[in-house]
XYZ file of C-alpha atoms in Angstrom:
493
model
C 0.000 0.000 0.000
C 1.230 3.474 -0.868
C 1.947 5.431 2.299
C 2.388 8.850 0.714
C 0.264 11.717 1.909
C -2.236 13.290 -0.474
C -3.678 16.760 -0.613
C -7.444 16.992 -0.660
C -8.732 18.471 -3.954
C -8.029 22.158 -4.426
C -5.135 22.465 -1.960
C -1.558 23.109 -3.052
C -0.153 24.385 -6.300
C -1.076 23.112 -9.739
C -4.382 21.625 -10.777
C -3.911 18.462 -8.789
C -2.207 19.938 -5.736
C 1.204 18.766 -4.594
C 1.884 15.576 -2.702
C 5.072 16.605 -0.895
C 4.810 20.241 0.070
C 2.935 19.670 3.360
C 4.433 16.777 5.337
C 2.350 17.580 8.375
C -0.832 16.733 6.463
C 0.356 13.147 6.135
C 1.466 12.746 9.746
C -1.639 14.340 11.211
C -4.273 12.701 9.055
C -2.921 9.155 9.187
C -1.058 8.937 12.536
C -3.281 7.091 15.034
C -1.353 8.758 17.914
C -2.088 12.269 16.728
C -4.586 14.053 18.997
C -6.308 17.229 17.962
C -5.565 20.027 20.430
C -8.651 21.743 21.891
C -9.119 25.317 20.696
C -7.462 27.944 22.912
C -9.528 30.724 24.524
C -10.091 33.737 22.285
C -7.613 36.017 24.115
C -4.730 33.552 23.830
C -5.656 32.888 20.207
C -5.295 36.594 19.411
C -1.840 36.709 21.003
C -0.360 33.726 19.170
C 0.379 35.382 15.809
C 2.493 38.009 17.625
C 4.444 35.299 19.454
C 4.910 33.404 16.206
C 6.175 36.546 14.485
C 8.641 37.220 17.315
C 9.964 33.633 17.220
C 10.321 33.886 13.436
C 12.356 37.083 13.813
C 14.603 35.380 16.393
C 15.089 32.374 14.076
C 15.850 34.713 11.205
C 18.461 36.664 13.221
C 20.112 33.415 14.360
C 20.144 32.159 10.772
C 21.724 35.425 9.526
C 24.390 35.301 12.259
C 25.329 31.768 11.197
C 25.141 32.585 7.484
C 26.491 36.132 7.001
C 27.082 35.451 3.300
C 23.358 34.861 2.755
C 22.677 38.621 2.640
C 25.082 39.189 -0.236
C 23.241 40.169 -3.398
C 19.792 39.933 -1.792
C 17.688 42.381 0.119
C 16.508 41.848 3.682
C 12.981 41.427 2.319
C 14.070 38.514 0.151
C 15.786 36.849 3.098
C 12.651 37.325 5.163
C 10.591 35.687 2.421
C 12.980 32.729 2.446
C 12.069 31.846 6.030
C 8.316 32.351 5.680
C 6.329 29.102 5.893
C 4.458 30.081 2.706
C 7.700 29.491 0.779
C 6.984 25.758 0.910
C 3.967 26.361 -1.330
C 5.748 28.721 -3.721
C 8.655 26.320 -4.154
C 6.426 23.291 -4.673
C 6.469 23.891 -8.425
C 10.289 24.158 -8.570
C 10.480 20.454 -9.453
C 8.848 21.229 -12.806
C 11.570 23.732 -13.634
C 14.229 21.036 -13.077
C 12.674 18.543 -15.509
C 14.487 17.544 -18.698
C 11.460 17.801 -20.965
C 12.094 16.747 -24.591
C 11.438 19.146 -27.435
C 7.708 19.432 -28.140
C 6.359 17.495 -31.137
C 4.769 20.213 -33.275
C 3.395 17.908 -35.969
C -0.314 18.081 -36.768
C -2.514 15.793 -34.646
C -6.012 14.477 -35.326
C -8.901 14.536 -32.872
C -8.291 10.836 -32.097
C -5.926 12.164 -29.423
C -6.798 15.870 -29.160
C -10.548 15.547 -28.361
C -10.019 15.424 -24.584
C -11.958 16.721 -21.585
C -9.039 18.995 -20.712
C -7.717 17.020 -17.730
C -4.105 17.235 -16.570
C -1.983 14.371 -15.196
C -1.786 16.238 -11.880
C -5.565 15.924 -11.511
C -5.115 12.235 -10.655
C -3.020 12.874 -7.483
C -0.110 10.796 -8.766
C 3.235 10.558 -6.957
C 5.466 13.478 -7.845
C 8.238 11.128 -9.029
C 5.789 9.494 -11.428
C 4.667 12.900 -12.729
C 8.321 13.741 -13.348
C 8.717 10.615 -15.478
C 5.488 11.349 -17.376
C 6.548 14.892 -18.302
C 10.120 13.867 -19.133
C 8.698 11.224 -21.490
C 7.189 14.120 -23.440
C 3.561 13.575 -22.387
C 1.825 16.926 -21.997
C -1.716 15.925 -20.996
C -3.780 12.713 -21.047
C -5.229 11.388 -24.317
C -8.938 10.351 -24.382
C -8.224 6.696 -23.457
C -5.918 7.839 -20.630
C -8.555 10.260 -19.310
C -11.122 7.465 -19.235
C -9.023 4.638 -17.808
C -6.427 6.106 -15.393
C -8.864 7.318 -12.683
C -10.948 4.112 -12.906
C -7.856 1.875 -12.714
C -6.678 3.784 -9.612
C -9.944 2.852 -7.823
C -9.144 -0.856 -8.214
C -11.972 -1.683 -10.649
C -11.621 -4.199 -13.484
C -11.569 -2.526 -16.910
C -12.468 -3.625 -20.430
C -11.144 -0.851 -22.682
C -11.353 -0.514 -26.430
C -9.476 2.249 -28.226
C -7.801 2.767 -31.582
C -4.212 1.827 -32.333
C -1.755 4.578 -31.502
C -3.930 6.622 -29.123
C -1.968 6.042 -25.903
C -3.238 2.716 -24.534
C 0.176 1.676 -23.146
C 0.468 4.707 -20.851
C -3.217 4.279 -19.928
C -2.342 1.105 -18.010
C 1.356 1.708 -17.180
C 0.646 4.932 -15.249
C -1.909 3.460 -12.776
C 0.215 0.293 -12.456
C 3.311 2.300 -11.450
C 1.253 4.504 -9.123
C -0.140 1.520 -7.189
C 3.184 -0.291 -6.710
C 4.756 -0.063 -3.244
C 8.554 -0.061 -3.845
C 9.209 -1.089 -0.222
C 7.367 -4.381 -0.754
C 9.797 -6.561 -2.744
C 7.252 -8.830 -4.450
C 5.737 -8.920 -7.947
C 2.750 -6.564 -7.718
C 1.866 -6.084 -11.409
C 2.004 -8.382 -14.443
C 1.628 -7.005 -17.984
C 0.848 -9.735 -20.525
C 1.469 -9.125 -24.239
C 1.368 -11.492 -27.239
C 4.787 -10.806 -28.821
C 8.364 -10.524 -27.621
C 8.945 -7.160 -29.302
C 5.871 -5.700 -27.614
C 7.081 -7.019 -24.241
C 10.428 -5.235 -24.700
C 8.691 -2.033 -25.784
C 6.196 -2.069 -22.893
C 8.868 -2.727 -20.258
C 10.907 0.147 -21.691
C 7.908 2.504 -21.383
C 7.472 1.412 -17.738
C 11.156 2.044 -17.021
C 11.041 5.505 -18.611
C 7.840 6.563 -16.841
C 9.073 5.174 -13.512
C 12.702 6.266 -13.725
C 12.370 8.516 -10.643
C 10.617 5.761 -8.653
C 12.400 2.906 -6.907
C 10.498 0.339 -8.960
C 12.218 -2.706 -10.471
C 10.862 -3.663 -13.904
C 11.670 -7.007 -15.548
C 10.835 -8.359 -19.006
C 10.652 -12.080 -19.768
C 9.775 -13.796 -23.053
C 10.263 -17.108 -24.781
C 13.409 -17.487 -26.862
C 15.655 -16.081 -24.117
C 17.699 -17.813 -21.422
C 15.482 -19.325 -18.742
C 18.473 -19.455 -16.392
C 18.977 -15.662 -16.687
C 15.300 -15.072 -15.856
C 15.520 -17.357 -12.813
C 18.616 -15.510 -11.554
C 16.894 -12.150 -12.097
C 13.804 -13.225 -10.135
C 15.960 -13.846 -7.064
C 16.437 -10.041 -7.052
C 13.530 -7.686 -6.244
C 10.982 -7.355 -9.073
C 7.873 -5.192 -8.717
C 6.532 -5.194 -12.281
C 6.874 -8.110 -14.702
C 6.140 -7.691 -18.424
C 6.196 -10.663 -20.758
C 4.510 -13.294 -22.876
C 2.066 -15.740 -21.221
C 3.970 -18.988 -21.892
C 7.225 -17.903 -20.247
C 5.562 -16.298 -17.191
C 3.380 -19.402 -16.687
C 6.462 -21.627 -16.925
C 8.248 -19.590 -14.229
C 5.114 -19.592 -12.034
C 4.751 -23.379 -12.295
C 8.404 -23.808 -11.285
C 7.673 -21.756 -8.143
C 10.267 -19.114 -9.116
C 7.776 -16.437 -10.138
C 5.687 -15.972 -6.967
C 2.399 -14.210 -7.739
C 0.368 -14.564 -4.529
C 0.681 -10.789 -3.881
C 0.274 -9.678 -7.507
C -2.749 -7.390 -7.253
C -2.954 -6.273 -10.906
C -2.968 -8.161 -14.214
C -2.881 -6.124 -17.431
C -3.728 -7.776 -20.762
C -2.531 -5.656 -23.673
C -3.813 -6.688 -27.132
C -6.355 -8.716 -25.142
C -8.120 -10.157 -28.200
C -4.864 -11.786 -29.348
C -4.161 -13.078 -25.828
C -7.583 -14.774 -25.909
C -6.911 -16.547 -29.197
C -6.527 -20.372 -29.020
C -2.735 -19.919 -29.076
C -2.606 -18.043 -25.747
C -5.912 -18.395 -23.868
C -5.135 -21.670 -22.005
C -1.862 -20.193 -20.653
C -3.589 -16.926 -19.629
C -6.340 -18.753 -17.734
C -3.856 -21.018 -15.938
C -1.787 -17.979 -14.974
C -4.801 -16.238 -13.420
C -5.130 -19.138 -10.921
C -1.712 -18.185 -9.486
C -2.997 -14.681 -8.619
C -4.857 -13.713 -5.426
C -8.673 -13.805 -5.498
C -9.008 -10.021 -5.125
C -6.770 -9.178 -8.120
C -7.594 -6.406 -10.583
C -7.697 -7.211 -14.327
C -7.325 -4.534 -17.032
C -7.982 -5.567 -20.652
C -6.996 -3.272 -23.537
C -7.313 -3.732 -27.284
C -8.500 -2.129 -30.516
C -10.661 -5.127 -31.454
C -12.788 -7.350 -29.185
C -14.148 -10.550 -30.725
C -16.826 -12.757 -29.102
C -14.219 -14.773 -27.123
C -13.647 -11.714 -24.935
C -17.238 -11.738 -23.606
C -16.955 -15.318 -22.319
C -13.631 -14.525 -20.600
C -15.029 -11.286 -19.134
C -18.046 -13.092 -17.652
C -15.818 -15.704 -15.985
C -12.904 -13.646 -14.683
C -13.858 -9.936 -14.409
C -16.011 -8.641 -11.584
C -18.366 -5.825 -12.626
C -15.853 -4.436 -15.151
C -15.934 -0.808 -16.204
C -16.376 -0.836 -19.998
C -14.691 1.883 -22.076
C -15.351 2.039 -25.818
C -13.744 4.861 -27.795
C -14.239 3.148 -31.162
C -16.944 5.267 -32.783
C -15.092 4.412 -35.973
C -12.440 1.741 -36.438
C -9.646 3.298 -38.501
C -7.585 6.296 -37.408
C -8.706 9.670 -38.733
C -5.186 10.663 -39.793
C -4.475 7.665 -42.057
C -5.264 7.996 -45.764
C -5.802 4.620 -47.448
C -5.216 3.819 -51.123
C -5.131 0.704 -53.268
C -3.155 0.052 -56.448
C -4.551 -2.654 -58.764
C -1.544 -4.679 -60.015
C -0.527 -8.103 -61.256
C 1.662 -10.197 -58.974
C 4.729 -9.765 -61.212
C 4.307 -5.943 -61.170
C 4.415 -5.588 -57.366
C 8.156 -4.966 -56.978
C 8.118 -2.399 -59.804
C 5.114 -0.674 -58.192
C 6.911 -0.594 -54.817
C 9.971 0.940 -56.488
C 7.730 3.669 -57.949
C 6.239 4.372 -54.514
C 9.718 4.716 -52.990
C 10.716 7.251 -55.637
C 7.530 9.346 -55.377
C 6.647 9.301 -51.668
C 8.184 11.350 -48.845
C 8.957 8.443 -46.513
C 10.293 9.021 -43.008
C 10.167 5.309 -42.245
C 7.996 2.603 -43.798
C 6.805 -0.863 -42.801
C 6.047 -3.302 -45.645
C 3.904 -6.339 -44.838
C 4.040 -9.764 -46.489
C 1.906 -12.833 -45.747
C 4.737 -15.372 -45.375
C 8.264 -15.674 -44.007
C 9.717 -16.649 -47.398
C 8.207 -13.642 -49.135
C 9.603 -11.334 -46.442
C 13.177 -12.490 -47.084
C 12.802 -12.452 -50.872
C 11.277 -8.955 -50.908
C 13.938 -7.563 -48.545
C 16.613 -8.900 -50.922
C 14.867 -7.261 -53.923
C 14.540 -3.886 -52.154
C 18.239 -3.951 -51.236
C 19.095 -4.730 -54.887
C 17.046 -1.678 -55.939
C 19.405 0.431 -53.819
C 17.205 1.189 -50.784
C 18.173 0.528 -47.166
C 16.080 -2.308 -45.802
C 15.779 -4.564 -42.741
C 13.502 -7.575 -42.331
C 12.035 -9.364 -39.328
C 9.900 -12.495 -38.840
C 9.102 -15.103 -36.194
C 11.568 -17.734 -37.423
C 14.623 -15.558 -36.811
C 16.813 -16.021 -33.736
C 15.601 -13.888 -30.840
C 18.879 -11.954 -30.527
C 18.707 -11.073 -34.227
C 15.060 -10.006 -33.894
C 15.926 -7.790 -30.918
C 18.774 -6.139 -32.806
C 16.647 -5.427 -35.912
C 13.804 -4.027 -33.800
C 16.182 -1.828 -31.789
C 18.057 -0.515 -34.841
C 14.905 0.221 -36.869
C 13.348 1.986 -33.888
C 16.447 4.183 -33.572
C 16.298 5.172 -37.238
C 19.241 3.100 -38.514
C 17.183 2.070 -41.551
C 14.286 3.586 -43.474
C 12.343 0.469 -44.540
C 11.327 -2.693 -42.693
C 9.787 -5.777 -44.332
C 7.918 -8.052 -41.940
C 5.158 -10.574 -41.310
C 2.185 -9.971 -39.018
C 4.587 -10.367 -36.104
C 4.844 -6.574 -36.212
C 1.132 -5.742 -36.405
C 0.559 -5.715 -32.664
C 1.217 -2.610 -30.614
C 4.593 -1.723 -32.094
C 4.960 2.019 -31.670
C 7.547 3.739 -33.866
C 6.675 7.433 -34.154
C 8.664 8.050 -37.351
C 6.681 5.509 -39.420
C 4.422 7.491 -41.766
C 3.910 4.939 -44.582
C 2.612 1.354 -44.422
C 2.553 -0.813 -47.558
C 0.555 -4.035 -47.752
C 2.712 -5.769 -50.362
C 0.454 -8.784 -49.739
C -3.113 -7.826 -48.857
C -4.235 -9.248 -45.460
C -6.903 -11.924 -45.243
C -9.156 -10.295 -42.628
C -10.279 -6.884 -41.377
C -8.694 -7.277 -37.935
C -5.205 -7.820 -39.386
C -5.715 -4.929 -41.809
C -6.711 -2.602 -38.959
C -3.618 -3.458 -36.887
C -1.275 -3.219 -39.895
C -2.325 0.254 -41.030
C -2.297 1.366 -37.379
C 1.509 1.194 -37.431
C 1.483 4.576 -39.190
C -0.118 7.754 -37.905
C 0.840 7.051 -34.293
C -0.673 9.231 -31.562
C -2.827 11.322 -33.877
C -0.163 12.046 -36.484
C -0.777 11.651 -40.196
C 0.008 8.488 -42.125
C -0.449 6.738 -45.446
C -1.462 3.122 -46.173
C -0.968 1.739 -49.685
C -2.399 -1.674 -50.603
C -1.160 -3.634 -53.616
C -4.250 -5.503 -54.843
C -4.266 -8.420 -57.282
C -7.296 -9.872 -59.071
C -7.705 -12.491 -56.297
C -7.699 -9.776 -53.570
C -10.605 -7.752 -54.974
C -13.330 -9.476 -52.898
C -11.223 -9.220 -49.738
C -10.770 -5.494 -50.346
C -14.522 -4.922 -50.656
C -15.314 -7.050 -47.566
C -12.737 -5.278 -45.382
C -14.071 -1.866 -46.473
C -17.579 -2.948 -45.437
C -16.514 -4.463 -42.099
C -14.409 -1.454 -41.071
C -16.817 1.132 -42.478
C -13.917 2.818 -44.234
C -13.139 3.851 -47.797
C -9.989 2.648 -49.542
C -9.581 4.853 -52.616
C -7.740 4.133 -55.858
C -4.263 5.625 -55.765
C -3.962 8.911 -57.688
C -1.039 9.674 -60.065
C 0.275 12.226 -57.563
C -0.179 12.016 -53.786
C -0.229 15.320 -51.912
C 2.468 15.252 -49.195
C 0.249 17.283 -46.881
C -2.042 14.292 -46.258
C 0.709 12.226 -44.608
C 3.662 14.541 -43.775
C 2.236 17.552 -41.898
């Protein structure tokens, strides 16, 4: 349990008040040995301010005698202000001035992330150290999904949240998770489950960055890495564990990952975690948690399987649905009707005509990924590729290098459709058109992250034409034929 004091609403500086500037509030309101003093008679009450003022003057004179240099370059009035008790309030915002806030992102943003209620992060009475991490991460104010979910998650309620790709879901669950962790209790208190190894690495990194001023130990564990290293790491304190279901379940069954005090389970990309591939592991893992655990489920798509799981495992969940429409407002979608043998030539034309910051190109099979990456390299463009059959170390290196801008183009399978957040990606190309609407939605959501503009180009063969029409109908979106010239303003502002 967090033992920090909290201001009541409206007290302290800033919209949410300040959690550290009045230590006496904490000691008085929560100390069972604190006794309220009876009110003094009126005459004595009138005399006390004078006595206080005299004692302040004496303290000030003593302080000046001990620190003669303190008067240099400052007036007596300024010194007097320095010893006034009100200075605690005026200095409570000094921490903001010390923050290393990154340069503001001035790119255009759509209302997917700008249509907020106007809340501030300080309105949620978060720990100051957590607020420092939030602002230093570059977050200015909560996005719509963060406004809806953070205060509910802090109350301990189960949540079923649906929001578009790239609108801030990760921070929507990481912030309340970090807030509720007690760093003095060296047990696993939060588990974040994700379906892919890359997403586990990304999520744990977000937690580390947001919680860098907290004393919280974050660990990531996935399949394909050394089990021995994970076992050794779990002998050290771990407060938050992010990973894939199979590996965490394996560690729990071995008795190394102790979860009997884990009060929060987060399921990111919950629909994928409830697919036949993962659902048995997820359900087994839940039995290792305490009965009064809190479950938060986040995704952009929720198939029927989610309802059955919700009815069995969530207690009166708070349902959030911000999916009035399925695709992001800032992504323009085109199709180019081509023959299979024309696809590489068409891609070459796109590279020469488009203003690409970074692009992700999707294929439907591992073999096609490697072949296409080879072709793109032969055309003279920088290109990486990634798929599930690569060694984990190689996958990690490609993901890290592409994220840091070492290469402009990445060819991949649907391994990369889930949750991967690379801000510089402004173009997605479906070299092979996906087979269903859900995959299409997640693929194009890799561009236009956090309300920015993006472009999705689909290469359509004769066999794909029915799929194209069906996906348009299911998503309620329009995929237009590609024009001879694409205006840069629709994906580069």
